[in-house]
Amino acid sequence: MVGDREATGANAGGSVPDQPRIRVFLLDDHEIVRRGLRDLLEAEDDLVVVGESDSASEAERIIPVLRPDVAVLDARLPDGSGIDVCRTIRSKDPSIQALILTSYDDEQALFAAIMAGAAGYVLKQVRSHDLVEAIRTVARGQSLIDPAVTANMLDRPQSEPEKPNELASLTDREKDILALIAEGLTNRQIGQRLFIAEKTVKNYVSSLLGKLGLERRTQAAVLAAKLLQ
């Protein structure tokens, strides 16, 4: 079901343009949840809900058409996963930011969400104000994934100890930098650790992201946390 309310870009009188509002799409199989989220978000002057759905398959079809700034996606749906929806819509339009909203604190789902290109992963127990701020944050292109989360993944036991093929294309220096990204270090800190210029680190990061087929530094961090054991 597609929402029929969109940002107008002008105030009620039509004489003075407002700041562009953040366009949001809602995906959740519970109508009462969607209604509550819509009421919450549209009470904010800078947010507008441009569409909603209770179906993963429908969302994959209509989100790229509506082109919201942020898609708030339920992680688990009767006909699929919000994580799969995230992967699909971002493959079609990377400018759409995805925020996964879930009832489950699941590390595997968190990993999958980040690797699918999600900008954030939020539990449904989140406070209303924090959810609104989360949407604003990802709309700005920022990540809501705490580097500490990726660092904690380093402690998880791995069931497949063999050398991962994903890293075969990286140079030794790129592998070193990838490991430091997983520790949550910034480019400047990595440069200080390896005694190289910050700009050089940035070039290495861009190179390794390209080789691994990743968009975000956060994706590289969680992949490294999973693979570099």
mmCIF file with all atom_site columns, C-alpha atoms in Angstrom:
data_model
loop_
_atom_site.group_PDB
_atom_site.id
_atom_site.type_symbol
_atom_site.label_atom_id
_atom_site.label_alt_id
_atom_site.label_comp_id
_atom_site.label_asym_id
_atom_site.label_entity_id
_atom_site.label_seq_id
_atom_site.pdbx_PDB_ins_code
_atom_site.Cartn_x
_atom_site.Cartn_y
_atom_site.Cartn_z
_atom_site.occupancy
_atom_site.B_iso_or_equiv
_atom_site.pdbx_formal_charge
_atom_site.auth_seq_id
_atom_site.auth_comp_id
_atom_site.auth_asym_id
_atom_site.auth_atom_id
_atom_site.pdbx_PDB_model_num
ATOM 1   C CA . MET A 1 1   ? 0.000  0.000   0.000  1.00 0.00 ? 1   MET A CA 1
ATOM 2   C CA . VAL A 1 2   ? 1.460  3.326   -1.043 1.00 0.00 ? 2   VAL A CA 1
ATOM 3   C CA . GLY A 1 3   ? 1.103  6.470   1.028  1.00 0.00 ? 3   GLY A CA 1
ATOM 4   C CA . ASP A 1 4   ? -0.446 9.475   -0.617 1.00 0.00 ? 4   ASP A CA 1
ATOM 5   C CA . ARG A 1 5   ? 1.243  12.208  1.391  1.00 0.00 ? 5   ARG A CA 1
ATOM 6   C CA . GLU A 1 6   ? 4.408  13.826  0.058  1.00 0.00 ? 6   GLU A CA 1
ATOM 7   C CA . ALA A 1 7   ? 6.586  16.773  0.942  1.00 0.00 ? 7   ALA A CA 1
ATOM 8   C CA . THR A 1 8   ? 5.353  19.940  -0.681 1.00 0.00 ? 8   THR A CA 1
ATOM 9   C CA . GLY A 1 9   ? 8.483  22.017  -0.224 1.00 0.00 ? 9   GLY A CA 1
ATOM 10  C CA . ALA A 1 10  ? 6.421  25.053  0.823  1.00 0.00 ? 10  ALA A CA 1
ATOM 11  C CA . ASN A 1 11  ? 4.581  26.251  3.859  1.00 0.00 ? 11  ASN A CA 1
ATOM 12  C CA . ALA A 1 12  ? 0.801  26.382  4.180  1.00 0.00 ? 12  ALA A CA 1
ATOM 13  C CA . GLY A 1 13  ? 0.642  29.814  2.596  1.00 0.00 ? 13  GLY A CA 1
ATOM 14  C CA . GLY A 1 14  ? 2.856  28.747  -0.286 1.00 0.00 ? 14  GLY A CA 1
ATOM 15  C CA . SER A 1 15  ? 4.866  31.977  -0.199 1.00 0.00 ? 15  SER A CA 1
ATOM 16  C CA . VAL A 1 16  ? 8.050  30.939  1.643  1.00 0.00 ? 16  VAL A CA 1
ATOM 17  C CA . PRO A 1 17  ? 9.674  27.602  0.854  1.00 0.00 ? 17  PRO A CA 1
ATOM 18  C CA . ASP A 1 18  ? 10.360 25.279  3.797  1.00 0.00 ? 18  ASP A CA 1
ATOM 19  C CA . GLN A 1 19  ? 13.551 23.302  4.189  1.00 0.00 ? 19  GLN A CA 1
ATOM 20  C CA . PRO A 1 20  ? 13.244 20.069  2.173  1.00 0.00 ? 20  PRO A CA 1
ATOM 21  C CA . ARG A 1 21  ? 11.718 17.424  4.374  1.00 0.00 ? 21  ARG A CA 1
ATOM 22  C CA . ILE A 1 22  ? 13.229 13.979  4.836  1.00 0.00 ? 22  ILE A CA 1
ATOM 23  C CA . ARG A 1 23  ? 11.129 11.521  2.846  1.00 0.00 ? 23  ARG A CA 1
ATOM 24  C CA . VAL A 1 24  ? 10.550 8.245   4.704  1.00 0.00 ? 24  VAL A CA 1
ATOM 25  C CA . PHE A 1 25  ? 9.134  4.888   3.642  1.00 0.00 ? 25  PHE A CA 1
ATOM 26  C CA . LEU A 1 26  ? 7.810  2.398   6.234  1.00 0.00 ? 26  LEU A CA 1
ATOM 27  C CA . LEU A 1 27  ? 7.919  -1.392  5.879  1.00 0.00 ? 27  LEU A CA 1
ATOM 28  C CA . ASP A 1 28  ? 6.290  -3.434  8.649  1.00 0.00 ? 28  ASP A CA 1
ATOM 29  C CA . ASP A 1 29  ? 3.718  -6.222  8.520  1.00 0.00 ? 29  ASP A CA 1
ATOM 30  C CA . HIS A 1 30  ? 1.794  -4.829  11.507 1.00 0.00 ? 30  HIS A CA 1
ATOM 31  C CA . GLU A 1 31  ? -0.599 -2.034  10.576 1.00 0.00 ? 31  GLU A CA 1
ATOM 32  C CA . ILE A 1 32  ? -0.686 -0.655  14.113 1.00 0.00 ? 32  ILE A CA 1
ATOM 33  C CA . VAL A 1 33  ? 3.113  -0.321  14.091 1.00 0.00 ? 33  VAL A CA 1
ATOM 34  C CA . ARG A 1 34  ? 3.102  1.508   10.763 1.00 0.00 ? 34  ARG A CA 1
ATOM 35  C CA . ARG A 1 35  ? 0.332  3.814   11.922 1.00 0.00 ? 35  ARG A CA 1
ATOM 36  C CA . GLY A 1 36  ? 2.228  4.613   15.108 1.00 0.00 ? 36  GLY A CA 1
ATOM 37  C CA . LEU A 1 37  ? 5.432  5.287   13.205 1.00 0.00 ? 37  LEU A CA 1
ATOM 38  C CA . ARG A 1 38  ? 3.640  7.494   10.686 1.00 0.00 ? 38  ARG A CA 1
ATOM 39  C CA . ASP A 1 39  ? 2.029  9.564   13.450 1.00 0.00 ? 39  ASP A CA 1
ATOM 40  C CA . LEU A 1 40  ? 5.375  9.845   15.248 1.00 0.00 ? 40  LEU A CA 1
ATOM 41  C CA . LEU A 1 41  ? 7.327  10.945  12.194 1.00 0.00 ? 41  LEU A CA 1
ATOM 42  C CA . GLU A 1 42  ? 4.784  13.309  10.700 1.00 0.00 ? 42  GLU A CA 1
ATOM 43  C CA . ALA A 1 43  ? 4.573  15.173  14.000 1.00 0.00 ? 43  ALA A CA 1
ATOM 44  C CA . GLU A 1 44  ? 8.067  16.412  13.085 1.00 0.00 ? 44  GLU A CA 1
ATOM 45  C CA . ASP A 1 45  ? 8.343  19.412  10.761 1.00 0.00 ? 45  ASP A CA 1
ATOM 46  C CA . ASP A 1 46  ? 11.289 17.962  8.849  1.00 0.00 ? 46  ASP A CA 1
ATOM 47  C CA . LEU A 1 47  ? 9.919  14.446  8.206  1.00 0.00 ? 47  LEU A CA 1
ATOM 48  C CA . VAL A 1 48  ? 7.221  13.137  5.874  1.00 0.00 ? 48  VAL A CA 1
ATOM 49  C CA . VAL A 1 49  ? 6.074  9.569   5.194  1.00 0.00 ? 49  VAL A CA 1
ATOM 50  C CA . VAL A 1 50  ? 5.771  9.089   1.426  1.00 0.00 ? 50  VAL A CA 1
ATOM 51  C CA . GLY A 1 51  ? 4.745  5.442   1.415  1.00 0.00 ? 51  GLY A CA 1
ATOM 52  C CA . GLU A 1 52  ? 4.331  2.254   3.379  1.00 0.00 ? 52  GLU A CA 1
ATOM 53  C CA . SER A 1 53  ? 3.916  -1.483  2.889  1.00 0.00 ? 53  SER A CA 1
ATOM 54  C CA . ASP A 1 54  ? 3.381  -4.713  4.805  1.00 0.00 ? 54  ASP A CA 1
ATOM 55  C CA . SER A 1 55  ? 5.094  -6.857  2.172  1.00 0.00 ? 55  SER A CA 1
ATOM 56  C CA . ALA A 1 56  ? 8.760  -7.351  1.262  1.00 0.00 ? 56  ALA A CA 1
ATOM 57  C CA . SER A 1 57  ? 7.970  -8.060  -2.373 1.00 0.00 ? 57  SER A CA 1
ATOM 58  C CA . GLU A 1 58  ? 5.783  -4.976  -2.699 1.00 0.00 ? 58  GLU A CA 1
ATOM 59  C CA . ALA A 1 59  ? 8.375  -2.816  -0.950 1.00 0.00 ? 59  ALA A CA 1
ATOM 60  C CA . GLU A 1 60  ? 11.112 -3.960  -3.359 1.00 0.00 ? 60  GLU A CA 1
ATOM 61  C CA . ARG A 1 61  ? 8.888  -2.862  -6.238 1.00 0.00 ? 61  ARG A CA 1
ATOM 62  C CA . ILE A 1 62  ? 7.646  0.514   -5.018 1.00 0.00 ? 62  ILE A CA 1
ATOM 63  C CA . ILE A 1 63  ? 10.507 1.933   -2.940 1.00 0.00 ? 63  ILE A CA 1
ATOM 64  C CA . PRO A 1 64  ? 12.764 2.588   -5.972 1.00 0.00 ? 64  PRO A CA 1
ATOM 65  C CA . VAL A 1 65  ? 9.811  4.343   -7.629 1.00 0.00 ? 65  VAL A CA 1
ATOM 66  C CA . LEU A 1 66  ? 9.047  6.583   -4.634 1.00 0.00 ? 66  LEU A CA 1
ATOM 67  C CA . ARG A 1 67  ? 12.770 7.235   -3.970 1.00 0.00 ? 67  ARG A CA 1
ATOM 68  C CA . PRO A 1 68  ? 12.521 8.075   -0.247 1.00 0.00 ? 68  PRO A CA 1
ATOM 69  C CA . ASP A 1 69  ? 15.543 9.451   1.547  1.00 0.00 ? 69  ASP A CA 1
ATOM 70  C CA . VAL A 1 70  ? 15.223 6.766   4.231  1.00 0.00 ? 70  VAL A CA 1
ATOM 71  C CA . ALA A 1 71  ? 13.505 3.389   4.199  1.00 0.00 ? 71  ALA A CA 1
ATOM 72  C CA . VAL A 1 72  ? 12.662 2.063   7.683  1.00 0.00 ? 72  VAL A CA 1
ATOM 73  C CA . LEU A 1 73  ? 12.556 -1.704  7.207  1.00 0.00 ? 73  LEU A CA 1
ATOM 74  C CA . ASP A 1 74  ? 11.283 -4.402  9.552  1.00 0.00 ? 74  ASP A CA 1
ATOM 75  C CA . ALA A 1 75  ? 13.925 -7.138  9.687  1.00 0.00 ? 75  ALA A CA 1
ATOM 76  C CA . ARG A 1 76  ? 11.468 -10.060 9.657  1.00 0.00 ? 76  ARG A CA 1
ATOM 77  C CA . LEU A 1 77  ? 8.401  -10.243 7.433  1.00 0.00 ? 77  LEU A CA 1
ATOM 78  C CA . PRO A 1 78  ? 6.004  -13.039 6.464  1.00 0.00 ? 78  PRO A CA 1
ATOM 79  C CA . ASP A 1 79  ? 7.243  -13.045 2.863  1.00 0.00 ? 79  ASP A CA 1
ATOM 80  C CA . GLY A 1 80  ? 10.888 -12.190 3.365  1.00 0.00 ? 80  GLY A CA 1
ATOM 81  C CA . SER A 1 81  ? 13.338 -9.942  5.163  1.00 0.00 ? 81  SER A CA 1
ATOM 82  C CA . GLY A 1 82  ? 13.870 -6.224  5.403  1.00 0.00 ? 82  GLY A CA 1
ATOM 83  C CA . ILE A 1 83  ? 17.566 -6.980  5.008  1.00 0.00 ? 83  ILE A CA 1
ATOM 84  C CA . ASP A 1 84  ? 16.930 -8.525  1.583  1.00 0.00 ? 84  ASP A CA 1
ATOM 85  C CA . VAL A 1 85  ? 14.752 -5.536  0.707  1.00 0.00 ? 85  VAL A CA 1
ATOM 86  C CA . CYS A 1 86  ? 17.640 -3.267  1.710  1.00 0.00 ? 86  CYS A CA 1
ATOM 87  C CA . ARG A 1 87  ? 20.034 -5.128  -0.565 1.00 0.00 ? 87  ARG A CA 1
ATOM 88  C CA . THR A 1 88  ? 17.621 -5.005  -3.487 1.00 0.00 ? 88  THR A CA 1
ATOM 89  C CA . ILE A 1 89  ? 16.669 -1.345  -3.272 1.00 0.00 ? 89  ILE A CA 1
ATOM 90  C CA . ARG A 1 90  ? 20.235 -0.148  -2.738 1.00 0.00 ? 90  ARG A CA 1
ATOM 91  C CA . SER A 1 91  ? 21.393 -2.130  -5.761 1.00 0.00 ? 91  SER A CA 1
ATOM 92  C CA . LYS A 1 92  ? 18.859 -0.103  -7.751 1.00 0.00 ? 92  LYS A CA 1
ATOM 93  C CA . ASP A 1 93  ? 19.379 3.258   -6.024 1.00 0.00 ? 93  ASP A CA 1
ATOM 94  C CA . PRO A 1 94  ? 22.312 3.613   -3.564 1.00 0.00 ? 94  PRO A CA 1
ATOM 95  C CA . SER A 1 95  ? 21.075 7.085   -2.563 1.00 0.00 ? 95  SER A CA 1
ATOM 96  C CA . ILE A 1 96  ? 18.253 5.470   -0.544 1.00 0.00 ? 96  ILE A CA 1
ATOM 97  C CA . GLN A 1 97  ? 19.411 5.003   3.033  1.00 0.00 ? 97  GLN A CA 1
ATOM 98  C CA . ALA A 1 98  ? 18.074 1.975   4.922  1.00 0.00 ? 98  ALA A CA 1
ATOM 99  C CA . LEU A 1 99  ? 17.399 1.707   8.642  1.00 0.00 ? 99  LEU A CA 1
ATOM 100 C CA . ILE A 1 100 ? 16.659 -1.814  9.867  1.00 0.00 ? 100 ILE A CA 1
ATOM 101 C CA . LEU A 1 101 ? 14.113 -1.888  12.704 1.00 0.00 ? 101 LEU A CA 1
ATOM 102 C CA . THR A 1 102 ? 13.899 -5.178  14.575 1.00 0.00 ? 102 THR A CA 1
ATOM 103 C CA . SER A 1 103 ? 12.709 -6.816  17.785 1.00 0.00 ? 103 SER A CA 1
ATOM 104 C CA . TYR A 1 104 ? 15.709 -9.152  17.864 1.00 0.00 ? 104 TYR A CA 1
ATOM 105 C CA . ASP A 1 105 ? 19.254 -8.446  19.065 1.00 0.00 ? 105 ASP A CA 1
ATOM 106 C CA . ASP A 1 106 ? 20.883 -10.832 16.594 1.00 0.00 ? 106 ASP A CA 1
ATOM 107 C CA . GLU A 1 107 ? 24.569 -10.487 15.678 1.00 0.00 ? 107 GLU A CA 1
ATOM 108 C CA . GLN A 1 108 ? 24.169 -12.526 12.500 1.00 0.00 ? 108 GLN A CA 1
ATOM 109 C CA . ALA A 1 109 ? 21.297 -10.310 11.376 1.00 0.00 ? 109 ALA A CA 1
ATOM 110 C CA . LEU A 1 110 ? 23.360 -7.228  12.247 1.00 0.00 ? 110 LEU A CA 1
ATOM 111 C CA . PHE A 1 111 ? 26.221 -8.504  10.114 1.00 0.00 ? 111 PHE A CA 1
ATOM 112 C CA . ALA A 1 112 ? 23.857 -9.302  7.233  1.00 0.00 ? 112 ALA A CA 1
ATOM 113 C CA . ALA A 1 113 ? 22.220 -5.872  7.483  1.00 0.00 ? 113 ALA A CA 1
ATOM 114 C CA . ILE A 1 114 ? 25.509 -4.013  7.292  1.00 0.00 ? 114 ILE A CA 1
ATOM 115 C CA . MET A 1 115 ? 26.741 -6.130  4.402  1.00 0.00 ? 115 MET A CA 1
ATOM 116 C CA . ALA A 1 116 ? 23.435 -5.445  2.613  1.00 0.00 ? 116 ALA A CA 1
ATOM 117 C CA . GLY A 1 117 ? 24.242 -1.736  2.807  1.00 0.00 ? 117 GLY A CA 1
ATOM 118 C CA . ALA A 1 118 ? 22.059 -0.690  5.753  1.00 0.00 ? 118 ALA A CA 1
ATOM 119 C CA . ALA A 1 119 ? 23.136 2.554   7.391  1.00 0.00 ? 119 ALA A CA 1
ATOM 120 C CA . GLY A 1 120 ? 21.659 1.621   10.762 1.00 0.00 ? 120 GLY A CA 1
ATOM 121 C CA . TYR A 1 121 ? 20.241 -1.213  12.847 1.00 0.00 ? 121 TYR A CA 1
ATOM 122 C CA . VAL A 1 122 ? 17.825 -0.254  15.631 1.00 0.00 ? 122 VAL A CA 1
ATOM 123 C CA . LEU A 1 123 ? 15.828 -2.326  18.115 1.00 0.00 ? 123 LEU A CA 1
ATOM 124 C CA . LYS A 1 124 ? 12.095 -1.660  18.313 1.00 0.00 ? 124 LYS A CA 1
ATOM 125 C CA . GLN A 1 125 ? 12.522 -0.931  22.018 1.00 0.00 ? 125 GLN A CA 1
ATOM 126 C CA . VAL A 1 126 ? 14.187 2.342   21.002 1.00 0.00 ? 126 VAL A CA 1
ATOM 127 C CA . ARG A 1 127 ? 12.679 5.518   22.434 1.00 0.00 ? 127 ARG A CA 1
ATOM 128 C CA . SER A 1 128 ? 10.606 7.618   20.065 1.00 0.00 ? 128 SER A CA 1
ATOM 129 C CA . HIS A 1 129 ? 13.006 10.575  20.167 1.00 0.00 ? 129 HIS A CA 1
ATOM 130 C CA . ASP A 1 130 ? 15.988 8.318   19.468 1.00 0.00 ? 130 ASP A CA 1
ATOM 131 C CA . LEU A 1 131 ? 14.273 6.734   16.473 1.00 0.00 ? 131 LEU A CA 1
ATOM 132 C CA . VAL A 1 132 ? 13.535 10.147  14.991 1.00 0.00 ? 132 VAL A CA 1
ATOM 133 C CA . GLU A 1 133 ? 17.171 11.141  15.485 1.00 0.00 ? 133 GLU A CA 1
ATOM 134 C CA . ALA A 1 134 ? 18.286 7.839   13.946 1.00 0.00 ? 134 ALA A CA 1
ATOM 135 C CA . ILE A 1 135 ? 16.319 8.618   10.795 1.00 0.00 ? 135 ILE A CA 1
ATOM 136 C CA . ARG A 1 136 ? 17.841 12.085  10.608 1.00 0.00 ? 136 ARG A CA 1
ATOM 137 C CA . THR A 1 137 ? 21.314 10.618  11.094 1.00 0.00 ? 137 THR A CA 1
ATOM 138 C CA . VAL A 1 138 ? 21.095 8.074   8.285  1.00 0.00 ? 138 VAL A CA 1
ATOM 139 C CA . ALA A 1 139 ? 19.422 10.654  6.030  1.00 0.00 ? 139 ALA A CA 1
ATOM 140 C CA . ARG A 1 140 ? 22.644 12.676  6.350  1.00 0.00 ? 140 ARG A CA 1
ATOM 141 C CA . GLY A 1 141 ? 24.568 9.649   5.084  1.00 0.00 ? 141 GLY A CA 1
ATOM 142 C CA . GLN A 1 142 ? 26.008 8.803   8.491  1.00 0.00 ? 142 GLN A CA 1
ATOM 143 C CA . SER A 1 143 ? 26.168 5.338   10.030 1.00 0.00 ? 143 SER A CA 1
ATOM 144 C CA . LEU A 1 144 ? 24.486 4.247   13.243 1.00 0.00 ? 144 LEU A CA 1
ATOM 145 C CA . ILE A 1 145 ? 26.706 1.213   13.706 1.00 0.00 ? 145 ILE A CA 1
ATOM 146 C CA . ASP A 1 146 ? 28.969 1.551   16.734 1.00 0.00 ? 146 ASP A CA 1
ATOM 147 C CA . PRO A 1 147 ? 32.603 0.557   15.945 1.00 0.00 ? 147 PRO A CA 1
ATOM 148 C CA . ALA A 1 148 ? 32.597 -1.286  19.278 1.00 0.00 ? 148 ALA A CA 1
ATOM 149 C CA . VAL A 1 149 ? 30.055 -3.708  17.830 1.00 0.00 ? 149 VAL A CA 1
ATOM 150 C CA . THR A 1 150 ? 32.408 -4.706  15.044 1.00 0.00 ? 150 THR A CA 1
ATOM 151 C CA . ALA A 1 151 ? 35.296 -5.009  17.494 1.00 0.00 ? 151 ALA A CA 1
ATOM 152 C CA . ASN A 1 152 ? 33.226 -7.402  19.620 1.00 0.00 ? 152 ASN A CA 1
ATOM 153 C CA . MET A 1 153 ? 32.715 -9.634  16.583 1.00 0.00 ? 153 MET A CA 1
ATOM 154 C CA . LEU A 1 154 ? 36.421 -10.418 16.657 1.00 0.00 ? 154 LEU A CA 1
ATOM 155 C CA . ASP A 1 155 ? 35.800 -12.538 19.745 1.00 0.00 ? 155 ASP A CA 1
ATOM 156 C CA . ARG A 1 156 ? 33.197 -14.759 18.112 1.00 0.00 ? 156 ARG A CA 1
ATOM 157 C CA . PRO A 1 157 ? 34.311 -18.337 17.347 1.00 0.00 ? 157 PRO A CA 1
ATOM 158 C CA . GLN A 1 158 ? 34.530 -19.120 13.655 1.00 0.00 ? 158 GLN A CA 1
ATOM 159 C CA . SER A 1 159 ? 33.207 -22.395 12.262 1.00 0.00 ? 159 SER A CA 1
ATOM 160 C CA . GLU A 1 160 ? 35.284 -22.182 9.072  1.00 0.00 ? 160 GLU A CA 1
ATOM 161 C CA . PRO A 1 161 ? 38.968 -21.595 9.891  1.00 0.00 ? 161 PRO A CA 1
ATOM 162 C CA . GLU A 1 162 ? 40.239 -21.787 6.298  1.00 0.00 ? 162 GLU A CA 1
ATOM 163 C CA . LYS A 1 163 ? 41.620 -18.670 4.619  1.00 0.00 ? 163 LYS A CA 1
ATOM 164 C CA . PRO A 1 164 ? 38.681 -16.701 3.171  1.00 0.00 ? 164 PRO A CA 1
ATOM 165 C CA . ASN A 1 165 ? 38.699 -16.101 -0.584 1.00 0.00 ? 165 ASN A CA 1
ATOM 166 C CA . GLU A 1 166 ? 37.336 -12.591 -0.016 1.00 0.00 ? 166 GLU A CA 1
ATOM 167 C CA . LEU A 1 167 ? 40.787 -11.393 1.054  1.00 0.00 ? 167 LEU A CA 1
ATOM 168 C CA . ALA A 1 168 ? 42.775 -13.008 -1.762 1.00 0.00 ? 168 ALA A CA 1
ATOM 169 C CA . SER A 1 169 ? 42.762 -9.849  -3.876 1.00 0.00 ? 169 SER A CA 1
ATOM 170 C CA . LEU A 1 170 ? 44.140 -7.605  -1.112 1.00 0.00 ? 170 LEU A CA 1
ATOM 171 C CA . THR A 1 171 ? 47.788 -6.695  -0.690 1.00 0.00 ? 171 THR A CA 1
ATOM 172 C CA . ASP A 1 172 ? 49.455 -7.265  2.680  1.00 0.00 ? 172 ASP A CA 1
ATOM 173 C CA . ARG A 1 173 ? 49.277 -3.537  3.408  1.00 0.00 ? 173 ARG A CA 1
ATOM 174 C CA . GLU A 1 174 ? 45.552 -3.467  2.577  1.00 0.00 ? 174 GLU A CA 1
ATOM 175 C CA . LYS A 1 175 ? 44.990 -6.422  4.911  1.00 0.00 ? 175 LYS A CA 1
ATOM 176 C CA . ASP A 1 176 ? 46.835 -4.565  7.679  1.00 0.00 ? 176 ASP A CA 1
ATOM 177 C CA . ILE A 1 177 ? 44.653 -1.501  7.153  1.00 0.00 ? 177 ILE A CA 1
ATOM 178 C CA . LEU A 1 178 ? 41.496 -3.631  7.030  1.00 0.00 ? 178 LEU A CA 1
ATOM 179 C CA . ALA A 1 179 ? 42.378 -5.148  10.402 1.00 0.00 ? 179 ALA A CA 1
ATOM 180 C CA . LEU A 1 180 ? 42.856 -1.685  11.900 1.00 0.00 ? 180 LEU A CA 1
ATOM 181 C CA . ILE A 1 181 ? 39.526 -0.529  10.470 1.00 0.00 ? 181 ILE A CA 1
ATOM 182 C CA . ALA A 1 182 ? 37.956 -3.469  12.324 1.00 0.00 ? 182 ALA A CA 1
ATOM 183 C CA . GLU A 1 183 ? 39.468 -2.112  15.544 1.00 0.00 ? 183 GLU A CA 1
ATOM 184 C CA . GLY A 1 184 ? 37.578 1.138   14.952 1.00 0.00 ? 184 GLY A CA 1
ATOM 185 C CA . LEU A 1 185 ? 40.610 3.282   14.100 1.00 0.00 ? 185 LEU A CA 1
ATOM 186 C CA . THR A 1 186 ? 40.201 6.395   11.965 1.00 0.00 ? 186 THR A CA 1
ATOM 187 C CA . ASN A 1 187 ? 42.359 7.033   8.896  1.00 0.00 ? 187 ASN A CA 1
ATOM 188 C CA . ARG A 1 188 ? 44.519 9.403   10.921 1.00 0.00 ? 188 ARG A CA 1
ATOM 189 C CA . GLN A 1 189 ? 45.034 6.834   13.673 1.00 0.00 ? 189 GLN A CA 1
ATOM 190 C CA . ILE A 1 190 ? 45.840 4.144   11.121 1.00 0.00 ? 190 ILE A CA 1
ATOM 191 C CA . GLY A 1 191 ? 48.394 6.440   9.515  1.00 0.00 ? 191 GLY A CA 1
ATOM 192 C CA . GLN A 1 192 ? 50.014 7.065   12.889 1.00 0.00 ? 192 GLN A CA 1
ATOM 193 C CA . ARG A 1 193 ? 50.075 3.338   13.648 1.00 0.00 ? 193 ARG A CA 1
ATOM 194 C CA . LEU A 1 194 ? 51.631 2.428   10.279 1.00 0.00 ? 194 LEU A CA 1
ATOM 195 C CA . PHE A 1 195 ? 53.766 5.585   9.892  1.00 0.00 ? 195 PHE A CA 1
ATOM 196 C CA . ILE A 1 196 ? 52.156 6.617   6.613  1.00 0.00 ? 196 ILE A CA 1
ATOM 197 C CA . ALA A 1 197 ? 50.254 9.731   5.545  1.00 0.00 ? 197 ALA A CA 1
ATOM 198 C CA . GLU A 1 198 ? 46.537 10.004  6.245  1.00 0.00 ? 198 GLU A CA 1
ATOM 199 C CA . LYS A 1 199 ? 45.910 10.628  2.528  1.00 0.00 ? 199 LYS A CA 1
ATOM 200 C CA . THR A 1 200 ? 47.761 7.410   1.723  1.00 0.00 ? 200 THR A CA 1
ATOM 201 C CA . VAL A 1 201 ? 45.536 5.527   4.147  1.00 0.00 ? 201 VAL A CA 1
ATOM 202 C CA . LYS A 1 202 ? 42.476 7.020   2.459  1.00 0.00 ? 202 LYS A CA 1
ATOM 203 C CA . ASN A 1 203 ? 43.715 5.758   -0.905 1.00 0.00 ? 203 ASN A CA 1
ATOM 204 C CA . TYR A 1 204 ? 44.280 2.274   0.520  1.00 0.00 ? 204 TYR A CA 1
ATOM 205 C CA . VAL A 1 205 ? 40.795 2.261   2.040  1.00 0.00 ? 205 VAL A CA 1
ATOM 206 C CA . SER A 1 206 ? 39.215 3.251   -1.272 1.00 0.00 ? 206 SER A CA 1
ATOM 207 C CA . SER A 1 207 ? 41.184 0.517   -3.019 1.00 0.00 ? 207 SER A CA 1
ATOM 208 C CA . LEU A 1 208 ? 40.248 -2.263  -0.614 1.00 0.00 ? 208 LEU A CA 1
ATOM 209 C CA . LEU A 1 209 ? 36.576 -1.253  -0.614 1.00 0.00 ? 209 LEU A CA 1
ATOM 210 C CA . GLY A 1 210 ? 36.582 -1.495  -4.392 1.00 0.00 ? 210 GLY A CA 1
ATOM 211 C CA . LYS A 1 211 ? 38.294 -4.886  -4.384 1.00 0.00 ? 211 LYS A CA 1
ATOM 212 C CA . LEU A 1 212 ? 35.829 -6.256  -1.821 1.00 0.00 ? 212 LEU A CA 1
ATOM 213 C CA . GLY A 1 213 ? 32.817 -4.797  -3.626 1.00 0.00 ? 213 GLY A CA 1
ATOM 214 C CA . LEU A 1 214 ? 31.784 -2.730  -0.596 1.00 0.00 ? 214 LEU A CA 1
ATOM 215 C CA . GLU A 1 215 ? 30.286 0.757   -0.301 1.00 0.00 ? 215 GLU A CA 1
ATOM 216 C CA . ARG A 1 216 ? 30.857 1.640   3.337  1.00 0.00 ? 216 ARG A CA 1
ATOM 217 C CA . ARG A 1 217 ? 33.765 1.632   5.730  1.00 0.00 ? 217 ARG A CA 1
ATOM 218 C CA . THR A 1 218 ? 31.444 -0.006  8.261  1.00 0.00 ? 218 THR A CA 1
ATOM 219 C CA . GLN A 1 219 ? 30.932 -2.928  5.879  1.00 0.00 ? 219 GLN A CA 1
ATOM 220 C CA . ALA A 1 220 ? 34.692 -3.395  5.669  1.00 0.00 ? 220 ALA A CA 1
ATOM 221 C CA . ALA A 1 221 ? 34.921 -3.318  9.455  1.00 0.00 ? 221 ALA A CA 1
ATOM 222 C CA . VAL A 1 222 ? 32.371 -6.050  10.050 1.00 0.00 ? 222 VAL A CA 1
ATOM 223 C CA . LEU A 1 223 ? 33.732 -8.174  7.208  1.00 0.00 ? 223 LEU A CA 1
ATOM 224 C CA . ALA A 1 224 ? 37.219 -7.915  8.690  1.00 0.00 ? 224 ALA A CA 1
ATOM 225 C CA . ALA A 1 225 ? 35.884 -8.751  12.141 1.00 0.00 ? 225 ALA A CA 1
ATOM 226 C CA . LYS A 1 226 ? 34.333 -11.895 10.703 1.00 0.00 ? 226 LYS A CA 1
ATOM 227 C CA . LEU A 1 227 ? 37.216 -13.001 8.512  1.00 0.00 ? 227 LEU A CA 1
ATOM 228 C CA . LEU A 1 228 ? 40.486 -11.830 10.059 1.00 0.00 ? 228 LEU A CA 1
ATOM 229 C CA . GLN A 1 229 ? 40.971 -14.363 12.828 1.00 0.00 ? 229 GLN A CA 1
#
